[in-house]
Coordinates of C-alpha atoms in Angstrom, one line a residue:
Chain U
M1 CA -16.3 10.6 37.1
D2 CA -19.4 12.2 35.5
I3 CA -21.2 10.4 32.7
L4 CA -19.8 12.5 29.9
S5 CA -16.3 11.8 30.9
Q6 CA -17.2 8.1 31.1
I7 CA -18.5 8.3 27.6
S8 CA -15.3 9.9 26.4
E9 CA -13.1 7.4 28.3
H10 CA -14.9 4.3 26.9
L11 CA -15.0 5.8 23.4
Q12 CA -11.2 6.2 23.6
K13 CA -11.0 2.5 24.5
G14 CA -13.1 1.6 21.5
E15 CA -15.9 0.1 23.6
D16 CA -18.9 0.7 21.4
Q17 CA -21.5 -1.2 23.4
K18 CA -20.5 0.6 26.6
V19 CA -20.6 4.0 24.8
S20 CA -24.1 3.2 23.4
E21 CA -25.4 2.3 26.9
L22 CA -23.8 5.3 28.6
T23 CA -25.2 7.6 25.9
K24 CA -28.7 6.2 26.5
S25 CA -28.2 6.7 30.3
A26 CA -27.0 10.3 29.7
L27 CA -30.2 11.0 27.8
N28 CA -32.2 9.5 30.6
Q29 CA -30.4 11.7 33.0
K30 CA -31.7 14.7 30.9
K31 CA -28.3 15.6 29.5
S32 CA -28.8 17.5 26.3
P33 CA -27.9 15.8 23.1
R34 CA -25.6 18.7 22.3
E35 CA -23.7 18.3 25.6
I36 CA -23.4 14.5 25.1
L37 CA -22.1 15.0 21.6
N38 CA -19.7 17.8 22.3
H39 CA -18.4 16.9 25.8
G40 CA -18.7 13.1 25.6
L41 CA -18.3 11.8 22.1
I42 CA -16.4 14.5 20.2
A43 CA -14.3 15.2 23.3
G44 CA -13.2 11.5 23.2
M45 CA -12.5 11.6 19.5
N46 CA -10.5 14.8 20.0
V47 CA -8.2 12.9 22.4
I48 CA -7.9 10.1 20.0
G49 CA -7.1 12.5 17.2
D50 CA -4.4 14.1 19.2
Q51 CA -2.9 10.8 20.2
F52 CA -3.0 9.6 16.6
K53 CA -1.2 12.8 15.5
A54 CA 1.4 12.3 18.1
H55 CA 1.9 8.6 16.9
E56 CA 0.9 7.3 20.3
I57 CA -1.8 5.2 18.8
F58 CA -2.5 3.7 15.4
L59 CA -5.1 3.6 12.7
P60 CA -6.9 0.6 14.1
D61 CA -7.2 2.3 17.5
V62 CA -8.8 5.3 15.8
L63 CA -11.2 3.1 13.8
M64 CA -12.3 1.2 16.9
A65 CA -13.0 4.6 18.6
A66 CA -14.9 5.7 15.5
K67 CA -17.1 2.6 15.8
A68 CA -17.8 3.6 19.4
M69 CA -18.5 7.2 18.2
A70 CA -21.0 5.8 15.7
A71 CA -22.7 3.7 18.4
G72 CA -23.1 6.8 20.5
T73 CA -24.3 9.1 17.7
A74 CA -26.9 6.4 16.7
Q75 CA -28.5 7.0 20.1
L76 CA -28.4 10.7 19.6
K77 CA -29.5 10.9 16.0
P78 CA -33.3 11.2 16.5
F79 CA -32.7 14.1 19.0
L80 CA -30.0 15.7 16.8
I81 CA -32.3 15.7 13.8
K82 CA -35.2 17.1 15.9
D83 CA -33.0 19.9 17.5
G84 CA -31.2 20.6 14.3
I85 CA -27.8 20.9 16.0
P86 CA -25.3 22.3 13.4
S87 CA -22.3 20.2 12.6
R88 CA -18.7 21.6 12.5
G89 CA -19.2 21.9 8.7
K90 CA -20.1 19.9 5.6
V91 CA -17.7 18.1 3.4
V92 CA -18.3 16.3 0.1
I93 CA -16.0 13.3 -0.5
G94 CA -15.6 10.8 -3.2
T95 CA -13.2 8.6 -5.2
V96 CA -12.7 10.2 -8.7
Q97 CA -14.2 8.9 -11.9
G98 CA -12.6 5.8 -13.2
D99 CA -11.4 4.6 -9.8
L100 CA -13.2 2.0 -7.6
H101 CA -10.8 2.1 -4.6
D102 CA -12.6 3.6 -1.7
I103 CA -10.9 2.4 1.5
G104 CA -8.8 5.6 1.9
K105 CA -11.8 7.8 1.1
N106 CA -13.9 5.8 3.6
L107 CA -11.3 6.3 6.3
V108 CA -11.4 10.1 5.8
G109 CA -15.2 10.0 6.0
I110 CA -15.1 8.1 9.2
L111 CA -12.6 10.4 10.8
L112 CA -14.4 13.5 9.6
K113 CA -17.7 12.2 11.2
G114 CA -15.7 11.5 14.3
A115 CA -14.5 15.0 14.4
G116 CA -18.1 16.3 14.1
F117 CA -18.4 17.1 10.4
E118 CA -21.3 16.2 8.2
V119 CA -20.1 14.1 5.4
I120 CA -21.7 13.7 2.0
D121 CA -20.1 10.6 0.6
L122 CA -20.5 10.3 -3.2
G123 CA -18.9 6.9 -3.2
N124 CA -16.5 5.9 -6.0
D125 CA -16.3 6.5 -9.8
V126 CA -17.6 10.1 -9.2
A127 CA -17.8 12.4 -12.3
P128 CA -16.1 15.8 -11.8
E129 CA -19.3 17.8 -12.3
K130 CA -21.0 15.7 -9.6
F131 CA -18.5 16.9 -6.9
V132 CA -19.2 20.6 -7.7
E133 CA -22.9 20.2 -8.2
T134 CA -23.3 18.4 -4.9
A135 CA -21.1 21.0 -3.1
L136 CA -23.2 23.9 -4.5
S137 CA -26.6 22.4 -3.9
N138 CA -25.7 21.5 -0.3
N139 CA -23.8 24.6 0.5
V140 CA -20.6 22.7 1.2
S141 CA -17.3 24.5 1.4
V142 CA -14.9 21.6 1.1
I143 CA -14.5 18.9 -1.6
G144 CA -12.3 15.9 -0.8
M145 CA -11.2 13.7 -3.6
S146 CA -9.3 10.5 -3.6
A147 CA -7.5 8.4 -6.3
L148 CA -5.4 5.3 -6.2
L149 CA -4.2 5.2 -9.7
T150 CA -2.0 7.7 -11.5
T151 CA -4.3 7.4 -14.5
T152 CA -7.3 8.6 -12.6
M153 CA -5.5 11.5 -10.9
G154 CA -6.3 13.7 -14.0
V155 CA -10.0 13.8 -13.0
M156 CA -9.0 15.9 -9.9
K157 CA -7.8 18.6 -12.3
K158 CA -11.1 18.6 -14.0
V159 CA -12.7 19.5 -10.7
T160 CA -10.3 22.3 -9.9
D161 CA -10.7 23.6 -13.4
I162 CA -14.5 23.7 -13.1
I163 CA -14.1 25.6 -9.7
Q164 CA -11.7 28.1 -11.3
Q165 CA -13.8 28.6 -14.5
D166 CA -17.0 29.1 -12.5
N167 CA -15.2 31.5 -10.1
L168 CA -16.0 29.3 -7.1
S169 CA -12.6 29.3 -5.6
A170 CA -13.6 31.5 -2.7
K171 CA -16.6 29.4 -1.9
I172 CA -15.3 25.8 -2.4
K173 CA -11.9 24.6 -1.2
V174 CA -10.4 21.4 -2.5
I175 CA -8.3 18.8 -0.8
I176 CA -6.9 15.7 -2.6
G177 CA -5.2 12.5 -1.5
G178 CA -4.5 8.9 -2.4
A179 CA -1.5 6.7 -2.9
P180 CA -0.1 8.3 -6.1
V181 CA -1.0 11.9 -5.1
T182 CA 1.7 14.3 -4.0
K183 CA 1.8 17.8 -2.7
A184 CA 3.5 18.9 -5.9
F185 CA 0.6 17.5 -7.9
A186 CA -1.9 19.3 -5.6
D187 CA -0.1 22.5 -6.2
E188 CA 0.1 21.9 -10.0
I189 CA -3.7 21.4 -10.4
G190 CA -4.6 24.2 -8.0
A191 CA -5.9 22.2 -5.1
D192 CA -6.0 24.0 -1.8
E193 CA -4.6 21.2 0.3
Y194 CA -3.0 17.7 0.1
G195 CA -3.8 15.1 2.7
Y196 CA -0.9 12.7 3.1
D197 CA -3.0 10.3 5.0
A198 CA -6.6 10.1 6.4
G199 CA -5.5 11.7 9.8
Q200 CA -3.7 14.6 8.2
A201 CA -6.6 15.1 5.7
V202 CA -8.9 15.7 8.6
E203 CA -6.5 18.1 10.2
C204 CA -6.3 20.0 6.9
I205 CA -10.1 20.2 6.6
K206 CA -10.4 21.5 10.2
S207 CA -8.0 24.2 9.3
M208 CA -9.7 24.9 5.9
T209 CA -13.0 25.4 7.8
G210 CA -11.5 27.5 10.5
Q211 CA -11.9 24.8 13.2
N212 CA -8.2 24.7 14.3
Chain Y
M1 CA 1.1 -22.7 -22.7
R2 CA -2.0 -21.7 -20.9
Q3 CA -2.1 -22.8 -17.3
F4 CA -4.5 -22.2 -14.4
F5 CA -3.3 -22.3 -10.8
I6 CA -4.9 -22.2 -7.4
P7 CA -2.3 -21.4 -4.8
R8 CA -2.8 -22.9 -1.3
I9 CA -4.0 -20.2 1.0
E10 CA -0.9 -20.6 3.3
K11 CA 1.2 -19.5 0.3
I12 CA -0.5 -16.2 0.1
E13 CA -1.0 -15.6 3.8
P14 CA 0.5 -12.2 4.6
S15 CA 2.8 -11.7 7.6
Q16 CA 1.6 -9.7 10.6
E17 CA 4.5 -7.3 10.0
G18 CA 3.5 -6.7 6.4
V19 CA -0.1 -6.0 7.3
F20 CA 0.8 -3.8 10.2
L21 CA 3.1 -1.8 7.9
S22 CA 0.2 -1.1 5.6
Q23 CA -1.9 0.0 8.7
G24 CA 0.8 2.5 9.5
I25 CA 2.4 0.5 12.3
A26 CA 6.2 0.7 11.8
R27 CA 8.5 -2.3 12.2
G28 CA 9.6 -2.9 15.7
V29 CA 6.6 -1.1 17.2
K30 CA 4.5 -3.2 19.5
P31 CA 0.8 -2.6 19.0
S32 CA -1.9 -3.2 21.6
K33 CA -3.4 -6.7 22.2
K34 CA -6.6 -5.5 20.7
I35 CA -4.9 -4.7 17.4
V36 CA -3.1 -8.1 17.3
E37 CA -6.5 -9.7 17.9
L38 CA -8.0 -7.7 15.1
Y39 CA -5.3 -9.0 12.8
S40 CA -5.9 -12.6 13.8
T41 CA -9.7 -12.1 13.2
A42 CA -9.0 -10.6 9.8
L43 CA -6.6 -13.4 8.9
L44 CA -9.2 -16.0 9.8
R45 CA -11.8 -14.2 7.7
Y46 CA -9.3 -14.1 4.8
R47 CA -8.7 -17.8 5.1
E48 CA -12.4 -18.5 5.0
L49 CA -13.4 -16.1 2.2
A50 CA -10.4 -15.8 -0.2
E51 CA -11.0 -17.7 -3.5
P52 CA -7.6 -17.5 -5.1
K53 CA -7.4 -18.3 -8.8
G54 CA -4.8 -17.5 -11.4
V55 CA -4.1 -18.0 -15.1
I56 CA -0.8 -17.7 -17.0
E57 CA -0.3 -17.8 -20.7
T58 CA 2.9 -17.4 -22.6
I59 CA 3.1 -14.7 -25.2
S60 CA 5.7 -13.9 -27.9
V61 CA 7.6 -10.7 -27.8
Q62 CA 5.9 -9.6 -31.0
D63 CA 2.4 -10.3 -29.7
F64 CA 3.3 -8.6 -26.4
S65 CA 4.4 -5.5 -28.2
Q66 CA 0.8 -5.1 -29.3
V67 CA -0.5 -5.7 -25.7
H68 CA 2.1 -3.3 -24.4
S69 CA 1.1 -0.5 -26.8
G70 CA -2.4 -0.8 -25.7
M71 CA -4.3 2.2 -26.8
G72 CA -1.2 4.3 -27.5
M73 CA -1.3 6.1 -24.2
N74 CA 1.9 4.9 -22.6
E75 CA 4.6 7.4 -21.5
K76 CA 7.2 8.0 -24.2
K77 CA 9.9 6.2 -22.3
T78 CA 9.2 3.4 -19.8
P79 CA 11.3 0.8 -18.1
L80 CA 9.2 -2.0 -19.4
A81 CA 9.6 -0.9 -23.0
T82 CA 13.4 -1.4 -22.5
I83 CA 13.1 -4.6 -20.5
Y84 CA 10.7 -6.9 -22.4
P85 CA 12.6 -6.9 -25.7
Q86 CA 15.6 -8.3 -23.8
S87 CA 13.5 -11.1 -22.2
Q88 CA 13.9 -14.7 -22.9
Y89 CA 10.3 -15.6 -22.3
L90 CA 7.1 -13.7 -21.6
A91 CA 3.8 -14.7 -20.1
L92 CA 0.7 -12.8 -19.2
L93 CA -0.7 -13.3 -15.7
A94 CA -4.1 -12.7 -14.1
F95 CA -4.9 -13.5 -10.5
T96 CA -7.8 -12.8 -8.2
L97 CA -8.9 -13.4 -4.6
G98 CA -12.5 -13.4 -5.7
E99 CA -15.5 -11.2 -5.0
T100 CA -16.5 -12.6 -1.6
I101 CA -13.7 -10.9 0.2
S102 CA -14.4 -7.5 -1.3
Q103 CA -18.1 -7.9 -0.4
E104 CA -17.1 -8.8 3.2
I105 CA -14.9 -5.6 3.5
T106 CA -17.8 -3.5 2.2
R107 CA -20.2 -5.2 4.6
L108 CA -17.9 -4.6 7.6
F109 CA -17.6 -0.9 6.7
N110 CA -21.4 -0.6 6.3
N111 CA -21.8 -2.1 9.7
N112 CA -19.5 0.4 11.2
D113 CA -16.9 -2.3 11.8
F114 CA -14.3 0.0 10.4
A115 CA -11.2 -1.4 12.1
L116 CA -11.8 -5.0 11.1
G117 CA -12.9 -3.9 7.6
S118 CA -9.7 -1.9 7.2
M119 CA -7.5 -4.7 8.6
L120 CA -9.2 -7.2 6.3
D121 CA -8.5 -4.9 3.3
S122 CA -4.9 -4.7 4.3
V123 CA -4.6 -8.5 4.7
A124 CA -6.3 -9.1 1.3
S125 CA -4.1 -6.5 -0.5
E126 CA -0.9 -8.0 1.1
G127 CA -2.2 -11.5 0.1
A128 CA -2.7 -10.4 -3.5
D129 CA 0.7 -8.9 -3.4
M130 CA 2.1 -12.3 -2.4
A131 CA 0.2 -13.9 -5.3
T132 CA 2.5 -11.9 -7.6
R133 CA 5.4 -13.9 -6.3
V134 CA 3.4 -17.2 -6.6
G135 CA 2.7 -16.3 -10.3
E136 CA 6.4 -15.5 -10.8
Q137 CA 7.4 -18.9 -9.3
E138 CA 4.8 -20.8 -11.4
F139 CA 6.2 -19.4 -14.6
Y140 CA 9.8 -20.0 -13.4
Q141 CA 9.0 -23.6 -12.6
F142 CA 7.3 -24.1 -15.9
L143 CA 10.4 -22.8 -17.7
M144 CA 12.6 -25.1 -15.6
V145 CA 10.5 -28.2 -16.2
K146 CA 10.6 -27.5 -19.9
N147 CA 14.4 -26.9 -19.7
Q148 CA 13.9 -23.7 -21.4
C149 CA 16.0 -21.4 -19.3
E150 CA 19.1 -21.2 -17.2
P151 CA 18.3 -21.6 -13.5
S152 CA 19.7 -18.2 -12.8
I153 CA 16.9 -16.5 -14.7
T154 CA 14.8 -13.9 -13.0
V155 CA 11.1 -13.6 -13.4
L156 CA 9.3 -10.4 -12.4
L157 CA 5.8 -9.1 -13.0
Y158 CA 5.1 -5.7 -14.5
S159 CA 1.5 -4.4 -14.6
P160 CA -0.5 -1.8 -16.5
G161 CA -1.2 1.3 -14.6
Y162 CA 2.3 1.6 -13.2
C163 CA 5.7 2.9 -14.3
G164 CA 4.4 4.6 -17.4
W165 CA 2.5 1.6 -18.8
H166 CA -0.9 3.1 -19.2
I167 CA -3.8 1.3 -17.6
S168 CA -5.7 1.2 -20.9
A169 CA -3.4 -1.5 -22.0
Q170 CA -5.6 -3.8 -19.8
K171 CA -8.0 -4.0 -22.7
R172 CA -5.5 -5.7 -25.0
L173 CA -4.2 -7.8 -22.1
F174 CA -7.7 -9.0 -21.4
E175 CA -8.4 -9.8 -25.1
Y176 CA -5.3 -12.0 -25.2
L177 CA -5.5 -13.6 -21.8
R178 CA -9.3 -13.9 -21.3
P179 CA -9.2 -13.8 -17.4
E180 CA -13.0 -13.8 -17.4
E181 CA -12.5 -17.5 -17.2
I182 CA -11.3 -17.0 -13.6
G183 CA -13.9 -14.4 -12.9
I184 CA -12.1 -11.1 -13.6
T185 CA -13.8 -8.6 -15.7
L186 CA -12.7 -5.1 -16.8
N187 CA -14.9 -2.0 -16.5
Q188 CA -15.0 0.9 -18.9
Q189 CA -12.2 2.6 -17.0
F190 CA -10.0 -0.4 -17.4
L191 CA -10.3 -1.3 -13.7
M192 CA -10.6 -4.9 -12.6
V193 CA -13.6 -6.4 -10.8
P194 CA -13.1 -8.0 -8.2
L195 CA -10.8 -5.3 -6.9
K196 CA -8.4 -7.7 -5.3
S197 CA -7.0 -8.9 -8.6
I198 CA -3.7 -8.4 -10.4
T199 CA -2.7 -8.7 -14.0
G200 CA 0.6 -8.1 -15.8
V201 CA 3.4 -9.5 -17.8
L202 CA 5.8 -12.0 -16.4
V203 CA 9.2 -11.2 -17.8
A204 CA 11.8 -14.0 -17.6
G205 CA 15.3 -12.9 -18.4
K206 CA 18.8 -12.2 -17.1
R207 CA 18.7 -10.4 -13.8
D208 CA 20.4 -7.3 -15.2
I209 CA 17.5 -6.5 -17.6
H210 CA 15.3 -5.8 -14.6
I211 CA 17.6 -3.2 -13.1
F212 CA 17.0 0.3 -14.1
K213 CA 17.4 3.8 -12.7
N214 CA 14.2 5.4 -11.5
N215 CA 14.7 8.7 -13.3
Y216 CA 11.9 8.6 -15.8
S217 CA 9.6 11.6 -16.2
F218 CA 6.9 10.1 -14.1
C219 CA 9.1 8.9 -11.3
H220 CA 9.0 12.2 -9.4
E221 CA 5.2 11.9 -9.0
C222 CA 5.4 8.3 -7.7
N223 CA 4.9 7.5 -4.0
H224 CA 5.4 3.7 -4.3
R225 CA 9.1 3.5 -5.2
S226 CA 8.6 -0.3 -5.0
C227 CA 10.8 -0.6 -8.1
K228 CA 13.7 0.6 -5.9
K229 CA 12.9 -2.0 -3.4
R230 CA 12.8 -4.8 -6.0
I231 CA 16.0 -3.7 -7.6
N232 CA 17.8 -3.5 -4.2
E233 CA 16.6 -7.0 -3.4
L234 CA 18.0 -8.2 -6.8
K235 CA 21.3 -6.6 -6.1
K236 CA 21.4 -7.9 -2.6
R237 CA 20.8 -11.4 -3.9
D238 CA 23.6 -11.0 -6.4
K239 CA 25.9 -10.1 -3.6
E240 CA 24.8 -13.2 -1.6
I241 CA 25.3 -15.4 -4.6
N242 CA 28.8 -14.0 -5.3
N243 CA 29.7 -14.4 -1.6
G244 CA 28.5 -18.0 -1.8
H245 CA 25.7 -17.5 0.7
I246 CA 23.2 -18.8 -1.8
K247 CA 24.4 -21.8 -3.8
S248 CA 21.6 -22.0 -6.3
D249 CA 19.5 -19.0 -7.4
L250 CA 16.2 -20.9 -7.7
R251 CA 13.0 -19.0 -7.4
A252 CA 15.0 -16.0 -8.3
S253 CA 12.3 -13.4 -8.1
A254 CA 12.5 -10.8 -5.4
K255 CA 9.5 -10.3 -3.2
G256 CA 8.1 -6.9 -3.9
R257 CA 5.0 -5.1 -4.7
G258 CA 6.1 -4.9 -8.3
S259 CA 3.6 -3.0 -10.4
K260 CA 0.1 -4.2 -10.0
S261 CA -3.5 -3.0 -9.6
I262 CA -4.8 -3.6 -6.1

């Protein structure tokens, strides 16, 4: 088995140390960082993503693989920065103003990075204007918002309102999620997509950015 | 009555099944050995780091009506608005698992230990969920000791932020209960710090007052539907009592998420 397939295999098993070592070896073998990223790390995460979608594995399996992915990309980072290899797209994510719950949002961020996206994580308690400003200043096409409380869901509408008022709908797409959020609510406030869970949110974002 | 309580950690130790459910692993599914080990590690970490503390204080219906009104932002019709005036006794409850466990979850995520961080978060959320029941039992026992109620009474917790009771009511609840004494503070958005904390009103009354139809204006937007689960458990228990399977209906509260802020 070639080294890239080995990276992919060990990543799928969530073996972060092994992935880190193999990534280093691949670099020593003069494999390009792009090759290692695409055919080793992302290839492995793609398998994980498919298995998760098919309910063959569970969230902890995905998160263990994501840790291995992070270990591999840490080895590649200096080269990726130097070479300026483009990501699959940029996404701004955050938990809306008034809400401090960030586990769901963090999971989406982890899975997005695993899928090869560049993630700008604004953290929690994020003001509506901040989402839009960050998206515009970083040329980001997707904003992802999370809320755990029914009382903070209203902030999501403020973001979609700003986007509509400023005629940014063609430029910035919005996906929302979180325990109290529903598809009906997403439609009501004019969000483009609703992510039922972290895995589905990533699939939606892939499709929103033309990656599917 | 104002009473502090510190539940034994075993009393608020979540089951593997409950934690797995919140990780998206359905009942009856056998996860890998690695996932089971992850759960065990998270549970050990929970035992080490949880600092459970609670406070309960009785409140009159009249005083509670002020707390319930909060800042006037509740939905027009809510189940609690119908339930609490029919209660026999009311008490406010606050409970926290402390800040250390939240810090550990953040630390794990920052160190890319996502799976353990997420598992610990689930364990802590389920643990705080169980504390709801401990609080209900504490109040029940207090009422029994004081001979203030029939043993068949049911105590359930209702919390701001759920079922039409606006979260801004936390402000008045905090003014009355002062949970700062157990380390819980409220931020400007009425959210509690530490995150793994719960507050609410313990409603003691006849079982029937807790049973309602979930056809309120806000129900169609709710994903929890935990009210349904609680009501079904109450009804199930009624049947068991009527059939003689349960002789005494002590600790009458049904286990359920209730309404809480986790």
